Amino acid sequence: MNRNLLQRLSAACLLLLLYTTAAAQELKSPNGNFVMTFSLQEGGVPTYRLSFKGRPVIKQSRLGLQLKYEAPKSKEEAEGDMKQKLVNPKASLYDNFTLAGTQTATFDERWSPVWGEEKAIRNHYNELAVTLHQKGIDRQLLIRFRLFDDGLGFRYEFPQQKNLAYFVIKEEKTQFAMTGNHTAFWIPGDYDTQEYDYTTSRLTEIRRLQAKARTENVSQRFFSPTGVQTSLMLKTDDGLYINLHEAALINYACMHLNLDDQNLVFESWLTPDAKGDKGYLQAPCTSPWRTIIVSDDARDILASRMTYNLNEPCKIKDPSFIKPVKYVGVWWEMITGKSSWSYTNDYPAVQLGVTDYAKAKPNGTHAANTAHVKAYIDFAAQHGFDAVLVEGWNVGWEDWFGNSKDFVFDFVTPYPDFNVRELRDYAKSKGVKLIMHHESSGSTRNYERWMDTAYKFMKANGYDAVKSGYVGDILPRGENHYSQWTINHYQYAIEKAADYGIMVNAHEAVRPTGIARTWPNLIGNEAARGTEYQAFGGSRPNHVAILPFTRLLGGPMDYTPGIFEMDISKLNPSNQSHVNSTLANQLALYLTLYSPLQMAADLPEHYNRFPDAFQFIKDVAVDWDESKYLEAEPGAYITVARKAKGTGQWFVGSVGGEQARTSTINFGFLEPGKKYVATIYADAKDAHYKTNPQAYTIRKVAVTAKSKLAQFVAPGGGYAISITEGEK
């Protein structure tokens, strides 16, 4: 090779190196443990990578979006208004960029949530905002990175500009390149439900296991053989815990992840609408935050508040109407099949007309009748519960269960055996609130038409909270539960409820992404496999040791714990399901599955059989000043201590998984120098979730901040502790 050619090649390589590294920008977390590096690679492709304590977490990964190309129908359209909409198919927002500018900032504050796991949350991060210019088409894209001491959040921002006004997302191309074949705790990608048991496997096993699941249950709707949902929990072979999720899901489609299992790269996969499009946006606007929470200690994942910190502050001017709630209700007896939602078995009863329901023949099993609900009100008042939830109170359930797929409810017309005014006055006389139930049956348009009327009806009759439901396919037809259009409906319902001073507990809606910081009247969600599945064949015993690492990172879950009778056939002989949990495990769930909305879900007669264990449910708080995670390992165990809001009382909860274990904790969270009495509700030595679930012990011991505890936990078991000041 001659010398001139070698010089020219060397110069070319140098220019290429400068091109690919000149745009590199480094961002460190406040404590210095995290380093995020942004760079433009060959072709103007934006990328990032992330390390923790010098160990790679995310390898170099691409960023950007693919836009939908709409060809002009005529020359005039191309030269006219379409100029604002037209996107060259070769110029989507993932390449051909140059660096137009960067800005850095540091932010540090403490804010107080309306309710939560602690009374104050620190929001501390370093920020890098990268402005990119797309050559040839004159467009700008801003990518904002926020690096906290617990992880990274980043989002796309679309400034107001001439050549990007209205646009349609074909797909978001955000990547998360893994450093190895990690262990994953995952549920399959599904546009309409998160109600799955979690699978624990290597990344490369996801394809095989999903294929097996399809064979066993053809009704499951997976979008990809390697698609999974967030929040996704991962563990590396060298002991790093990684969580991938999103925050502030507003006016955008819910993100799933699709795995390239050859290269071990996850890529975002947005939920499509009825047309297959992934989102309709108008600049200026932003995407949700993409989040990566990382630690070498699993407890830090549970303690992270990064998802909330990436949401805006509270927008409700006077949130005083929002109160944490402990409640009972008729729900479990209907879920198990002991009672029914519907007043009659006549179908289609809707043909009778709502004014003629008295002509229908009662089926004798309707739970939401005046006398029965009064009994629940009495039980709630006797034991200090705040509220009673009543489902099945309004007309139409027999038509819905009769497979009238187009049937939609109104939300103001009670069955003949449910006296709204009488129950309103009776509950008030007992100091108990009633919780409304709105089953939309997936008909979001119908629900929106009724919403003002329904909320006014609630307020007129003393209801301050509603459990909303979205069971079934979404109407309008073709929409999905997690598409942009339906996401906007859920948000509309929350904000409309806030206008009326109403708290919302949304079931079958999208999994939360920290929005409860901004709209704390969203006091609960389902959006995962809850207790009801224990009456549908059961859930794995380790399910509750995974949920806090996944679903609960975005917000509280209305899991409906507190089941004392595990043999469902004793409620309904035709239902042979079994609750895969010990009684002590059920008590612990009030601590390990945080929620400001907690139900004692079982029947009053079952609590009356075990009054000593029921005492813990009566005593446990639902709002907290402090929370300390003492032990944690995904799918294996979680132990947490919480200090009740405005008191010196502490509670501890611990749940296990499939295997028996010994939990070892210390009481260093207590105030030094003080003496306390700990009442410990634990599994008996012969307890087992399947064969002996109701075997438990209760003992009182004196403890101080120097005390330690070694406590047996049965398979599917746990323990709960209430701690008060004083001597034994």
XYZ file of C-alpha atoms in Angstrom:
728
model
C 0.000 0.000 0.000
C 1.497 3.350 -0.988
C 2.026 6.079 1.562
C -0.523 8.566 0.114
C -3.277 5.955 0.128
C -2.438 5.025 3.720
C -2.597 8.712 4.732
C -5.973 9.143 2.994
C -7.363 6.008 4.706
C -6.062 7.184 8.064
C -7.689 10.572 7.538
C -10.958 8.952 6.554
C -10.904 6.735 9.650
C -10.157 9.772 11.811
C -13.081 11.684 10.281
C -15.376 8.699 10.872
C -14.184 8.455 14.467
C -14.798 12.164 15.000
C -18.255 11.852 13.413
C -19.282 8.972 15.652
C -17.823 10.329 18.898
C -18.008 14.117 18.587
C -21.635 14.048 19.700
C -20.918 11.840 22.742
C -22.358 13.335 25.908
C -21.909 11.883 29.385
C -24.315 12.232 32.295
C -23.696 11.030 35.845
C -26.176 10.406 38.643
C -25.956 12.641 41.742
C -24.095 9.931 43.690
C -21.890 9.065 40.718
C -22.902 5.390 40.574
C -24.632 5.680 37.202
C -23.110 6.908 33.955
C -25.247 7.404 30.842
C -23.540 8.125 27.549
C -25.374 9.558 24.555
C -23.823 9.546 21.093
C -24.678 9.819 17.419
C -23.463 6.842 15.467
C -22.765 6.470 11.758
C -25.733 7.683 9.739
C -26.750 10.130 12.439
C -28.384 7.440 14.575
C -28.999 8.497 18.215
C -27.854 5.940 20.803
C -27.299 5.636 24.534
C -25.688 3.252 26.971
C -25.866 2.928 30.756
C -23.500 1.627 33.439
C -23.846 1.177 37.206
C -20.787 1.238 39.480
C -18.619 0.653 36.426
C -20.638 -2.380 35.268
C -22.519 -2.188 31.954
C -26.309 -2.370 32.307
C -27.553 -1.337 28.864
C -25.203 -1.769 25.929
C -25.266 0.742 23.104
C -28.919 0.984 22.076
C -30.732 2.895 19.372
C -33.294 5.632 19.955
C -35.970 7.156 17.759
C -39.366 6.662 16.147
C -40.660 5.426 12.828
C -43.413 7.627 11.423
C -46.229 6.620 9.149
C -45.938 7.900 5.595
C -49.101 9.288 4.032
C -48.625 9.847 0.319
C -50.311 12.984 -1.086
C -53.340 12.317 -3.243
C -52.489 15.170 -5.597
C -49.840 17.747 -6.396
C -52.013 20.399 -4.812
C -52.285 18.411 -1.591
C -48.537 17.913 -1.522
C -47.981 21.647 -1.943
C -50.769 22.709 0.402
C -51.831 21.660 3.869
C -50.254 18.231 3.453
C -46.874 19.909 3.791
C -47.568 20.048 7.504
C -48.328 16.317 7.625
C -46.135 14.764 4.944
C -43.329 12.579 6.199
C -40.751 11.204 3.832
C -40.726 7.433 4.378
C -36.930 7.492 4.310
C -36.697 10.202 6.937
C -38.367 8.927 10.099
C -37.134 10.127 13.432
C -34.353 7.623 14.018
C -31.450 8.610 11.736
C -29.834 11.388 9.692
C -29.468 13.582 12.786
C -26.787 16.070 13.765
C -26.275 17.485 17.225
C -27.885 20.934 17.452
C -27.288 21.593 21.131
C -27.267 20.271 24.685
C -28.402 21.582 28.045
C -27.670 20.229 31.507
C -29.407 20.828 34.815
C -29.561 19.545 38.377
C -32.766 19.286 40.377
C -33.323 18.461 44.041
C -36.578 18.732 45.987
C -38.697 16.974 48.578
C -42.412 16.647 48.026
C -45.204 15.261 50.148
C -47.636 12.813 48.577
C -51.331 12.965 49.453
C -50.969 9.294 50.465
C -48.062 6.934 50.154
C -45.404 4.698 51.580
C -43.659 7.667 53.183
C -44.593 11.213 54.103
C -41.881 12.817 51.968
C -40.164 11.778 48.723
C -36.868 13.124 47.453
C -36.721 13.981 43.753
C -33.055 14.401 42.899
C -31.553 14.021 39.438
C -29.075 15.342 36.915
C -30.484 16.114 33.479
C -29.191 16.203 29.937
C -31.387 17.548 27.141
C -30.073 16.746 23.662
C -31.500 18.652 20.710
C -31.093 16.888 17.372
C -31.528 18.390 13.908
C -32.559 16.219 10.996
C -30.767 17.234 7.840
C -32.611 17.705 4.577
C -36.074 17.819 6.128
C -35.350 20.513 8.742
C -36.903 18.880 11.788
C -35.948 18.824 15.438
C -36.207 16.122 18.082
C -35.244 16.630 21.705
C -34.318 13.655 23.906
C -34.366 14.443 27.612
C -32.427 12.214 30.024
C -32.819 12.295 33.804
C -30.370 10.255 35.843
C -31.328 9.541 39.455
C -29.478 7.607 42.126
C -31.817 4.692 41.398
C -31.860 4.751 37.601
C -32.488 6.475 34.282
C -35.543 8.042 32.727
C -35.674 9.470 29.210
C -38.334 10.662 26.808
C -38.820 12.146 23.361
C -39.944 15.733 23.033
C -41.329 17.218 19.820
C -40.966 21.016 19.781
C -43.354 23.207 17.827
C -41.859 23.532 14.353
C -42.692 24.070 10.721
C -42.054 20.569 9.375
C -43.484 18.453 12.169
C -46.956 19.530 13.199
C -49.307 16.521 12.955
C -47.793 13.073 12.661
C -48.650 9.406 13.091
C -46.382 6.925 14.864
C -45.849 3.678 13.031
C -43.556 2.343 15.754
C -41.297 3.582 18.490
C -37.774 2.181 18.006
C -36.353 2.569 21.517
C -33.944 -0.240 22.337
C -32.699 -1.790 25.574
C -29.684 -3.963 24.689
C -29.020 -6.496 27.417
C -25.531 -7.499 28.532
C -26.376 -11.197 28.865
C -29.009 -13.904 28.997
C -30.618 -12.577 32.167
C -33.281 -14.183 34.312
C -36.607 -12.461 33.627
C -39.877 -12.285 35.548
C -42.362 -11.713 32.761
C -45.903 -11.895 31.483
C -46.671 -12.190 27.766
C -47.400 -9.212 25.552
C -51.153 -8.695 25.367
C -53.043 -5.584 24.290
C -55.978 -6.203 26.635
C -54.927 -7.785 29.921
C -52.124 -8.084 32.435
C -53.926 -10.781 34.423
C -51.288 -13.497 34.082
C -49.209 -15.478 36.497
C -45.560 -14.493 36.067
C -43.102 -16.803 34.357
C -39.488 -16.923 35.538
C -37.035 -17.879 32.814
C -33.933 -16.940 30.890
C -34.474 -14.455 28.082
C -33.738 -17.081 25.466
C -36.497 -19.299 26.891
C -39.288 -16.760 26.326
C -40.009 -17.864 22.749
C -40.364 -21.545 23.673
C -42.482 -20.875 26.737
C -44.821 -18.529 24.901
C -45.293 -21.125 22.155
C -46.166 -23.671 24.839
C -48.662 -21.257 26.413
C -50.331 -20.657 23.050
C -50.805 -24.381 22.613
C -52.343 -24.722 26.052
C -54.578 -21.652 25.835
C -55.464 -20.504 22.337
C -57.576 -17.644 23.702
C -54.484 -15.756 24.830
C -53.715 -12.938 22.420
C -49.965 -12.523 22.119
C -48.688 -9.970 19.623
C -45.235 -11.545 19.296
C -43.556 -14.851 20.172
C -41.065 -12.887 22.267
C -43.225 -9.954 23.373
C -43.529 -9.143 27.085
C -45.171 -6.459 29.141
C -43.658 -3.902 31.440
C -42.923 -3.497 34.244
C -40.284 -6.131 33.416
C -38.001 -7.376 36.180
C -34.575 -8.839 35.329
C -31.647 -10.243 37.264
C -28.150 -10.691 35.886
C -25.871 -13.604 36.712
C -23.537 -11.246 38.556
C -26.286 -9.916 40.835
C -27.670 -6.775 39.235
C -31.412 -6.159 39.440
C -32.880 -4.276 36.474
C -36.416 -3.053 35.923
C -37.718 -1.737 32.574
C -40.931 0.272 32.582
C -42.450 3.632 31.654
C -43.679 6.691 33.545
C -46.310 9.342 32.856
C -48.303 7.468 30.217
C -50.400 10.370 28.899
C -51.919 10.681 25.400
C -49.768 7.845 24.096
C -50.036 4.106 23.573
C -48.891 1.694 26.283
C -45.411 0.283 25.691
C -44.658 -3.431 25.495
C -41.231 -4.877 24.743
C -40.305 -7.162 21.863
C -37.174 -9.246 22.311
C -34.625 -9.992 19.618
C -33.593 -13.224 21.324
C -30.615 -13.757 19.023
C -28.968 -10.488 20.047
C -30.738 -10.049 23.410
C -32.111 -6.622 22.553
C -35.515 -5.420 23.693
C -37.299 -2.880 21.499
C -40.396 -0.887 22.401
C -43.632 -2.103 20.858
C -46.588 0.244 21.231
C -50.187 -0.958 21.452
C -51.962 -0.323 18.127
C -55.384 1.201 17.615
C -58.201 -0.230 15.489
C -56.360 0.837 12.308
C -53.019 -0.545 13.410
C -51.539 2.891 14.075
C -49.541 3.441 17.243
C -50.303 7.079 17.992
C -51.543 10.404 16.684
C -49.553 13.377 17.921
C -49.483 17.120 17.444
C -46.385 19.107 18.313
C -45.500 20.438 20.800
C -45.836 17.190 22.751
C -43.831 14.502 24.509
C -43.700 10.741 24.850
C -43.917 9.003 28.236
C -40.644 8.425 30.052
C -38.818 5.159 29.441
C -37.390 3.983 32.764
C -34.508 1.751 33.843
C -34.220 1.154 37.592
C -31.046 -0.661 38.667
C -29.358 -1.821 41.859
C -27.172 -4.574 43.241
C -29.631 -4.815 46.152
C -33.188 -5.973 45.375
C -34.546 -3.879 48.238
C -33.596 -0.716 46.367
C -35.876 -1.644 43.475
C -38.868 -1.813 45.824
C -37.893 1.447 47.524
C -37.468 3.384 44.259
C -39.815 6.341 43.736
C -38.364 7.257 40.346
C -41.585 6.424 38.506
C -43.533 8.914 40.626
C -40.766 11.515 40.359
C -41.046 11.489 36.569
C -44.678 12.573 36.810
C -45.904 16.114 37.326
C -46.886 17.443 40.774
C -50.461 17.174 42.011
C -52.946 19.085 39.834
C -55.894 18.833 42.233
C -56.175 22.199 43.996
C -57.833 20.796 47.102
C -57.104 17.077 47.551
C -58.644 16.943 51.033
C -61.444 14.680 49.763
C -58.885 11.919 49.085
C -58.723 9.554 52.049
C -57.053 6.131 52.349
C -59.767 3.516 52.765
C -60.098 0.086 54.370
C -63.272 -1.603 53.175
C -65.383 -4.769 52.997
C -67.989 -5.846 50.462
C -70.068 -8.499 48.723
C -67.492 -9.006 45.952
C -65.845 -12.278 47.077
C -69.085 -14.202 47.460
C -69.946 -13.309 43.860
C -66.477 -14.099 42.502
C -66.615 -17.555 44.068
C -70.103 -18.194 42.694
C -71.800 -18.324 46.101
C -73.907 -15.303 45.109
C -74.718 -13.514 41.866
C -74.405 -10.048 40.402
C -77.773 -10.310 38.669
C -81.198 -9.981 40.293
C -82.896 -12.385 37.905
C -81.992 -15.199 35.536
C -84.573 -13.982 33.013
C -82.834 -13.176 29.745
C -83.013 -10.856 28.030
C -84.450 -8.956 30.967
C -83.568 -5.691 29.260
C -86.581 -6.244 27.028
C -88.754 -5.735 30.097
C -87.589 -2.149 30.353
C -85.942 -0.780 33.465
C -89.268 0.360 34.948
C -90.655 -3.199 34.752
C -87.836 -5.117 36.461
C -90.216 -5.890 39.312
C -91.978 -8.238 36.887
C -88.850 -10.349 36.551
C -88.498 -13.430 38.738
C -85.778 -12.978 41.410
C -83.139 -15.698 41.356
C -82.685 -15.737 45.141
C -78.896 -15.395 44.979
C -78.536 -11.660 44.292
C -75.935 -10.328 46.753
C -76.575 -6.602 46.342
C -79.912 -6.527 48.147
C -80.816 -4.030 50.823
C -80.924 -6.415 53.787
C -77.648 -8.131 52.885
C -75.794 -4.864 52.323
C -77.081 -3.602 55.676
C -75.469 -6.640 57.291
C -72.135 -5.703 55.695
C -72.587 -2.107 56.884
C -73.146 -3.423 60.408
C -70.016 -5.574 60.150
C -67.957 -2.637 58.887
C -69.186 -0.364 61.665
C -68.579 -2.991 64.345
C -64.977 -3.596 63.280
C -63.907 -0.083 62.321
C -63.886 -0.315 58.529
C -64.374 2.833 56.500
C -66.578 1.606 53.670
C -68.605 -1.118 51.969
C -68.257 -1.862 48.258
C -71.430 -3.037 46.520
C -71.263 -4.636 43.077
C -74.261 -5.838 41.103
C -76.585 -3.114 42.395
C -77.618 -1.747 38.981
C -79.826 -3.330 36.342
C -78.593 -5.352 33.395
C -76.207 -7.992 34.693
C -78.332 -10.885 33.482
C -78.191 -9.487 29.956
C -74.418 -9.070 30.098
C -73.857 -12.538 31.523
C -76.412 -13.778 28.987
C -73.846 -12.951 26.281
C -75.614 -9.909 24.956
C -72.271 -8.520 23.768
C -73.708 -5.175 22.755
C -75.383 -4.599 26.119
C -74.245 -1.472 27.941
C -75.096 -0.410 31.473
C -76.522 2.774 32.807
C -75.035 3.769 36.143
C -78.031 5.149 38.002
C -80.828 2.536 37.896
C -80.881 0.051 40.819
C -82.464 -3.379 40.903
C -85.845 -3.560 42.712
C -84.232 -5.111 45.804
C -81.583 -2.386 46.217
C -82.917 0.759 47.937
C -80.386 3.491 47.290
C -81.820 6.080 49.685
C -82.427 3.649 52.517
C -78.884 2.307 52.303
C -77.432 5.794 51.990
C -79.138 6.880 55.203
C -78.371 3.628 57.015
C -74.670 3.767 56.159
C -74.491 7.395 57.265
C -76.118 6.547 60.589
C -73.397 3.935 61.149
C -70.497 6.183 60.129
C -69.738 4.040 57.079
C -69.340 5.074 53.440
C -70.598 3.122 50.437
C -68.350 2.570 47.410
C -70.033 2.705 44.012
C -69.391 0.178 41.263
C -69.431 1.124 37.570
C -68.965 -1.754 35.140
C -68.505 -0.100 31.754
C -68.452 -3.517 29.993
C -65.674 -2.025 27.863
C -68.076 0.458 26.244
C -66.007 3.551 26.846
C -68.165 5.895 24.754
C -71.277 4.899 26.664
C -69.473 5.429 29.968
C -68.327 8.887 28.912
C -71.890 9.827 27.929
C -73.142 8.785 31.373
C -70.204 10.029 33.423
C -71.523 13.409 34.577
C -74.905 11.922 35.408
C -73.345 8.973 37.227
C -70.964 11.114 39.275
C -73.782 13.511 40.242
C -75.860 10.504 41.315
C -72.959 9.294 43.449
C -72.492 12.608 45.208
C -76.230 12.974 45.824
C -76.226 9.592 47.556
C -73.064 9.901 49.618
C -70.612 7.932 47.485
C -67.078 9.395 47.430
C -65.337 6.522 45.626
C -66.019 4.362 42.589
C -64.660 1.030 41.446
C -64.792 1.159 37.661
C -64.488 -1.897 35.445
C -63.621 -2.534 31.789
C -64.374 -6.234 31.370
C -64.667 -7.411 27.762
C -63.594 -6.078 24.393
C -63.362 -2.327 24.086
C -66.143 -0.573 22.204
C -65.655 1.148 19.705
C -64.833 -2.158 18.071
C -61.215 -2.886 17.288
C -59.766 -0.652 19.985
C -57.549 -2.247 22.608
C -57.431 -1.696 26.343
C -53.958 -0.147 26.041
C -54.144 1.843 22.792
C -53.776 5.615 22.832
C -57.509 6.221 22.424
C -58.421 4.059 25.432
C -55.548 5.447 27.525
C -57.072 8.874 26.964
C -60.441 7.581 28.150
C -58.983 6.332 31.437
C -57.333 9.704 31.982
C -60.576 11.516 31.164
C -62.412 9.433 33.770
C -59.825 10.242 36.462
C -59.877 13.971 35.771
C -63.673 14.110 35.518
C -63.934 12.279 38.851
C -61.574 14.823 40.422
C -63.946 17.600 39.341
C -66.642 15.931 41.448
C -64.399 15.067 44.409
C -64.472 11.337 43.675
C -61.751 8.728 44.167
C -61.243 6.113 41.433
C -60.283 2.438 41.708
C -59.979 1.329 38.076
C -60.099 -2.375 37.210
C -59.148 -3.867 33.819
C -57.578 -0.499 32.949
C -53.943 0.059 31.939
C -51.221 -0.607 34.536
C -50.312 2.607 36.340
C -47.202 4.633 35.552
C -46.964 6.996 38.514
C -49.872 9.188 37.409
C -51.271 9.032 40.954
C -48.713 11.695 41.894
C -50.453 14.130 39.569
C -53.974 12.775 40.133
C -53.961 11.205 43.617
C -57.713 10.564 43.401
C -56.575 7.500 41.403
C -56.419 5.696 44.723
C -56.196 2.185 43.325
C -55.908 0.018 40.232
C -56.175 -3.637 39.405
C -54.183 -4.112 36.176
C -52.656 -7.429 37.246
C -53.665 -10.875 38.400
C -55.418 -10.306 41.714
C -57.072 -12.422 44.377
C -60.059 -13.199 42.137
C -57.895 -15.689 40.209
C -57.583 -17.735 43.371
C -61.270 -18.516 42.755
C -60.614 -19.222 39.055
C -58.170 -22.085 39.549
C -55.503 -20.399 41.657
C -52.302 -18.391 41.270
C -48.754 -19.505 41.940
C -47.668 -19.090 45.568
C -44.754 -16.853 44.529
C -46.996 -14.436 42.595
C -47.210 -11.988 45.500
C -43.405 -11.999 45.826
C -43.103 -10.765 42.215
C -45.856 -8.132 41.989
C -44.006 -5.503 44.111
C -41.028 -5.772 41.717
C -43.225 -5.329 38.645
C -46.789 -4.092 38.677
C -46.594 -2.090 41.922
C -43.661 0.098 40.827
C -46.155 2.259 38.908
C -48.761 2.592 41.637
C -50.861 0.733 44.198
C -52.929 -2.330 43.376
C -56.367 -3.233 44.664
C -55.291 -6.834 45.196
C -58.193 -7.586 47.614
C -56.330 -9.673 50.224
C -57.570 -11.132 53.501
C -58.947 -14.537 52.459
C -59.229 -16.903 55.434
C -61.159 -19.805 53.861
C -58.894 -21.309 51.215
C -61.221 -24.103 50.086
C -63.577 -22.391 47.652
C -65.840 -25.441 47.466
C -67.024 -24.599 50.984
C -68.584 -21.433 49.545
C -69.671 -22.961 46.265
C -69.591 -26.765 45.892
C -69.291 -26.473 42.118
C -66.076 -24.429 42.418
C -63.096 -26.644 43.265
C -60.506 -23.823 43.313
C -58.028 -23.407 46.145
C -56.401 -20.208 47.420
C -52.659 -20.893 47.219
C -51.688 -19.041 50.361
C -51.552 -19.546 54.090
C -53.679 -17.416 56.375
C -50.559 -15.693 57.744
C -49.515 -14.864 54.175
C -52.882 -13.160 53.666
C -52.219 -10.937 56.675
C -48.748 -10.014 55.405
C -50.153 -8.837 52.074
C -51.524 -5.705 53.748
C -47.896 -4.631 54.119
C -46.079 -6.161 51.162
C -48.658 -5.146 48.511
C -48.898 -1.458 49.317
C -52.178 0.321 48.667
C -54.059 3.185 50.307
C -57.176 1.191 49.353
C -57.271 -2.156 51.157
C -60.123 -4.654 51.232
C -60.862 -7.334 53.777
C -62.179 -9.467 50.973
C -63.519 -12.579 52.697
C -66.999 -13.158 54.116
C -67.816 -11.878 57.629
C -68.560 -15.402 58.861
C -65.024 -16.487 57.987
C -63.539 -13.613 59.969
C -65.802 -14.509 62.866
C -64.228 -17.994 62.875
C -60.725 -16.538 63.338
C -61.233 -13.363 65.390
C -57.680 -13.382 66.783
C -56.136 -13.329 63.284
C -58.761 -10.881 62.035
C -57.539 -8.447 64.692
C -54.453 -7.740 62.590
C -56.569 -6.674 59.589
C -58.546 -4.383 61.886
C -55.363 -2.879 63.334
C -53.176 -2.469 60.252
C -52.895 1.043 58.814
C -53.305 2.059 55.165
C -51.204 5.253 55.124
C -47.579 5.554 56.147
C -44.851 7.922 57.340
C -41.947 5.549 56.675
C -41.300 2.265 54.871
C -38.201 0.099 55.281
C -37.591 -2.891 53.022
C -35.756 -5.424 55.176
C -35.446 -8.447 52.856
C -36.164 -8.917 49.173
C -35.580 -11.318 46.327
C -37.916 -11.411 43.286
C -40.250 -14.387 43.411
C -38.763 -15.672 46.670
C -39.486 -13.305 49.567
C -40.232 -9.732 50.608
C -40.194 -8.294 54.128
C -41.168 -4.686 54.797
C -41.655 -2.549 57.917
C -43.950 0.487 57.815
C -44.660 3.240 60.331
C -48.324 4.281 60.458
C -49.066 7.895 59.498
C -48.952 10.241 62.476
C -48.277 7.527 65.066
C -45.400 5.646 66.627
C -46.880 2.289 65.628
C -45.029 -0.003 63.235
C -46.226 -2.977 61.209
C -44.135 -5.654 59.496
C -45.184 -8.005 56.713
C -43.269 -10.854 55.106
C -44.297 -13.166 52.266
C -42.443 -16.135 50.813
C -42.649 -18.169 47.655
C -42.807 -21.842 46.778
C -40.264 -22.983 49.373
C -40.203 -22.826 53.158
C -37.591 -20.471 54.577
C -36.424 -18.702 57.689
C -36.747 -14.940 57.615
C -34.053 -13.102 59.558
C -34.564 -9.437 60.379
C -33.561 -6.895 62.982
C -35.670 -4.145 64.511
C -33.201 -1.325 63.904
C -35.986 0.755 62.361
C -37.449 1.305 65.853
C -36.535 4.353 67.900
C -33.438 3.637 70.034
C -33.986 3.541 73.767
C -37.693 2.744 73.615
C -39.420 -0.496 74.521
C -42.082 -2.060 72.319
C -44.450 -5.016 72.272
C -44.550 -7.007 69.030
C -47.566 -9.190 68.278
C -46.408 -11.790 65.742
C -48.919 -13.600 63.518
C -47.022 -16.441 61.848
C -47.277 -19.785 60.107
C -47.400 -22.783 62.395
C -44.585 -25.301 61.949
C -46.876 -27.640 59.985
C -48.466 -24.913 57.842
C -48.518 -25.326 54.071
C -50.481 -23.343 51.512
C -51.988 -26.499 50.013
C -52.411 -28.948 52.866
C -52.677 -26.853 56.042
C -53.185 -23.177 55.151
C -55.083 -22.122 58.298
C -52.382 -23.235 60.733
C -51.034 -20.131 62.438
C -49.652 -18.967 65.767
C -49.890 -15.656 67.601
C -47.393 -14.589 70.241
C -46.330 -11.390 71.958
C -42.677 -10.518 72.565
C -40.833 -7.508 73.929
C -38.556 -5.822 71.382
C -36.239 -2.836 71.078
C -34.176 -1.373 68.267
C -31.487 -3.934 69.133
C -33.764 -6.976 68.797
C -33.501 -9.595 66.061
C -35.998 -12.158 64.783
C -35.623 -15.513 63.033
C -39.085 -16.529 61.831
C -40.226 -19.643 59.985
C -42.165 -19.027 56.746
C -44.092 -21.979 55.302
C -44.422 -22.703 51.564
C -46.795 -20.018 50.274
C -46.650 -18.510 53.737
C -45.602 -15.427 55.615
C -45.942 -13.499 58.834
C -47.280 -10.156 60.046
C -46.294 -8.111 63.095
C -47.933 -5.184 64.831
C -45.595 -3.190 67.098
C -46.720 -0.745 69.766
C -44.804 1.223 72.380
C -44.794 -0.128 75.926
C -43.676 -3.099 77.963
C -44.977 -6.645 77.626
